[in-house]
Amino acid sequence: MTTSLTDYYSALQLRTDRWSALRATCEQLRLATSAKQTRKLQLRAQELLDSLMPIEAYWAFPGQSVLDKLCLLLEKERYDELARLTRRSVRSLLAGAYRRQPQASEIEEPREAEEDGADDSAAPPGERPYFEVLIVDTIGEQQRQHQRQALRRMRRPDDRFVYEPVFVPTVEDGLIGVLFNHNVQAVVVRSNITLHSVHELPMLKRYLSSVEDEEIEALAPEDYAPELCRLIRKIRPELDVYLVTDQPVEEIAGRDLGNCRRVFYNQEDYLELHLNILRGINHRYETPFFHALRDYARQPTGVFHAMPISRGKSITRSHWIKDMGDFYGMNIFLAETSATSGGLDSLLEPHGPIKKAQELAARAFGAKQTFFSTNGTSTCNKIVVQAVVRPGDIVLVDRDCHKSHHYGMVLAGAHVCYLDSYSLHPFSMYGAVPLREIKHQLLTLKKAGKLHRVRMLLLTNCTFDGIVYNVERVMEECLAIKPDLVFLWDEAWFAFARFGPTYRQRTGMHNAAMLRERYRSDEYRKAYRAWAKQMEGADREKLLNTRLMPDPDAVRVRVYTCQSTHKTLTSLRQGSMIHVNDQDFKGEVEQAFHEAYMTHTSTSPNYQIIASLDVGRRQVELEGFEMIQRQVEAAMAMRKAITAHPLLSKYFKILTVRDLIPEEYRQSGIESYWDPEHGWADAWQAWADDEFCLDATRVTLGVGGAGYDGDTFKNRQLMDKHGIQINKTSRNSVLFMTNIGTTRSSIAYLIEVLVSIAQELDAWLDDASPMEKKAFRRKVKGLTEDLPPLPDFSRFHDSFSPGRDSGTPEGDIRKAFFLAYDESKCEYFPLEGRAMEAEIKKGRELVSTSFIIPYPPGFPILVPGQVISEEILAFMRALDVSEIHGYRPDLGMRVFTEEALGELPAAALAAQ
Ligand SMILES: Cc1ncc(COP(=O)(O)O)c(C=O)c1O
């Protein structure tokens, strides 16, 4: 083989490349002119076929049956036929045409449009979606054939979907099958299976390291099948599983069988199985609201309602705006409607298809309740904060979080305790909040006797730059200090995470469900008692240094997540969801949540957005697993291509895990996903254990080495010259976010663009004068070394600091916010010159009236009521960005007058 296994990030890539290599080899073999050449190519073809055998064991197409045919053709030296069948198989595989002709024996030449392999979206209308059913059973080839035929015979013209079975014999093969083959949507497990796979391919065995544990070895054979059902729920909870057993009912009843939909008793009733399989898929396929909206759009309706665009009437009858109709097509207007015009459900009081769609979303995302929003996560965040937080409650908030949270705190009247993230000085950005900092604040509040007022911890997971928290550990340790703490995880960027097994373990909903189960178990209770005994009399330092365990009798699991579905999945802009798993939701929050939802939700929500959320849910439940696999693969390919490219690595640098996460938070020791020396790292351990890990789908590129600041590189190079859009920069970096639509071709285009920029720069430097070279070096140094220190949160001014007497840091942000409405209480200082420093030197405390949010970095470096420090001023001057929200260069920095602050009653007293 010319490429080694470590060259591949994934087995999917390996599979595609091996098939392409086989196609090329068979083509050459057909055209070979000498016996020596033929012999060499024969051996190579055989080698490739042998290497594909274990891989194809997990796929229905081309599968082992096509490989058997190819082996036979090779053996009989029928090279023309060999080349033809290989060519057709590869094309069909790459173009997805096999989905339309799922039987290997019917492989046809694909249509022209399918040839580049990129797009099978032009499927004929009415075509039935295709999937594969993994049958885990020890039967031999003859019986497999028999079952395959029997299931095919069950197909009926009115089936909505079509599938092909794939047979594997063991628990390990079943696990590899569901992790490797994204076409698998249902699994049939028979009770006679064995444990270990006979295949030894390390690339495939790698899948097992993330799933199996030692305990599986100790299982009795009759437990293999139930254990496989449970493990499948753990890795792909969306799949339907059917158990076929001959064990007595009473032995099966009462066992945990994962997501098993039905247990069959050793029967050969293929029709029953077939119908169940299709019904299971239909449960995920159904989109109640999208269907209702489509049906509504088809009805002839007269509109006497304040909605002239409805049914396109204001457009088709217009002489001047017909182009809008031409551009969008009529359906979008036919579907424009309102709850009050009848026929459809209401987002504000859902009882029909919206309610059903929300319930399906809750199932898909693992929540107890899900609520749709048509105004983005900005609104979702405010809804949750208002629903949970009462005026005067203390909320621990990541200072770098999205501005909607800061405004939410103002509206709710929260007393905010800002948490500092670790800083990434060399890149002028922040990481995320270390658990030690959170525990430190909670313990400080506890010591001051204020724990009863601490209501919520609010963190962004993952951050814009892709730093991902250890959600389980954060929640466990915080709950050990404050057992009823509410968590709001801002998962604006993380909607997709539920459908990647590695990602899922760091989502709020997954951990909420897992912790609820854990705290119910006797095993945990026992472990807790032993631990609590050891911890008796522990001092603060010990509490900070020990992994804490919550008391199962006191703990309440209360978790909310807000996701911008539109940012990472299919949804129209602003389509977002709130997911809830709060043990006290029904008893305590439901009414307040309803009020908060009413406060922030439009009475004219956009139904197209709701329909797109419904359809986006269907998609991610059926193909999210595949899309995420492909997205990660694309991002990894990009990392490798840039890092390994000699010219690109001269000017650009992909920021690695080591660059973005300090060593103390990387218990696994992982440094990068790929490096030239070690190839691909196995990141599983990092995702299981590390305090923080890096979302691989986000790729941050250091551009300071090319003499560019992030903003200039984004606007002048990427956008203006090459039409590439990105939305996040830092002083010396740009962030490339892959998404579920990112293709290998778009990555290739980006690399091409970067190479052309590097070539241009290289050529310019080659001709540059010594002075020009010196200026370039100075610029690079300024961007990569002489960076302004990032300022931490200073503190709230005493007037807004109800905790000042007890030494706790929370601030009354609402008081400061509304005080600033009175212009007579505010004055302005120019940022230029040193007027403000002079005031500070005289002993005056300058206090910000507003949020000051520079872009980048995009989080408030000042909030209302915060004392302005010299470090903050230095940072603002050095920022060198054109966009600073809340700051008007023509007026200067807005601060409270000394008189205004002097008139205020002491905050500590006011808070009592
Ligand atoms: C962390 C975070 N939360 C919330 C939001 C707001 O989301 P939306 O654009 O859906 O309103 C953003 C937007 O970028 C964000 O980055």
Tab-separated table of C-alpha atoms in Angstrom, residues 23 27 38 108 143 279 283 385 506 542 624 668 730 758 768 812 815 855 889 908:
chain	number	residue	atom	x	y	z
A	23	ARG	CA	-10.648	1.602	-9.892
A	27	GLU	CA	-8.188	0.405	-15.436
A	38	THR	CA	-0.007	-7.383	-15.710
A	108	GLU	CA	-25.945	0.748	-13.718
A	143	GLN	CA	-28.999	-18.240	5.517
A	279	ARG	CA	-42.792	2.311	11.152
A	283	HIS	CA	-41.477	8.087	13.553
A	385	VAL	CA	-32.977	33.948	32.537
A	506	ARG	CA	-20.369	17.175	26.586
A	542	LYS	CA	-9.133	20.721	50.031
A	624	GLY	CA	-27.053	14.001	11.575
A	668	SER	CA	-4.937	13.507	28.526
A	730	SER	CA	-9.064	38.145	16.721
A	758	ALA	CA	1.046	33.185	0.516
A	768	ALA	CA	11.055	44.143	-1.257
A	812	ASP	CA	-26.453	45.178	40.668
A	815	LYS	CA	-29.399	49.721	38.930
A	855	TYR	CA	-15.691	43.608	17.769
A	889	PRO	CA	-15.623	58.216	19.401
A	908	ALA	CA	-25.297	46.939	50.493
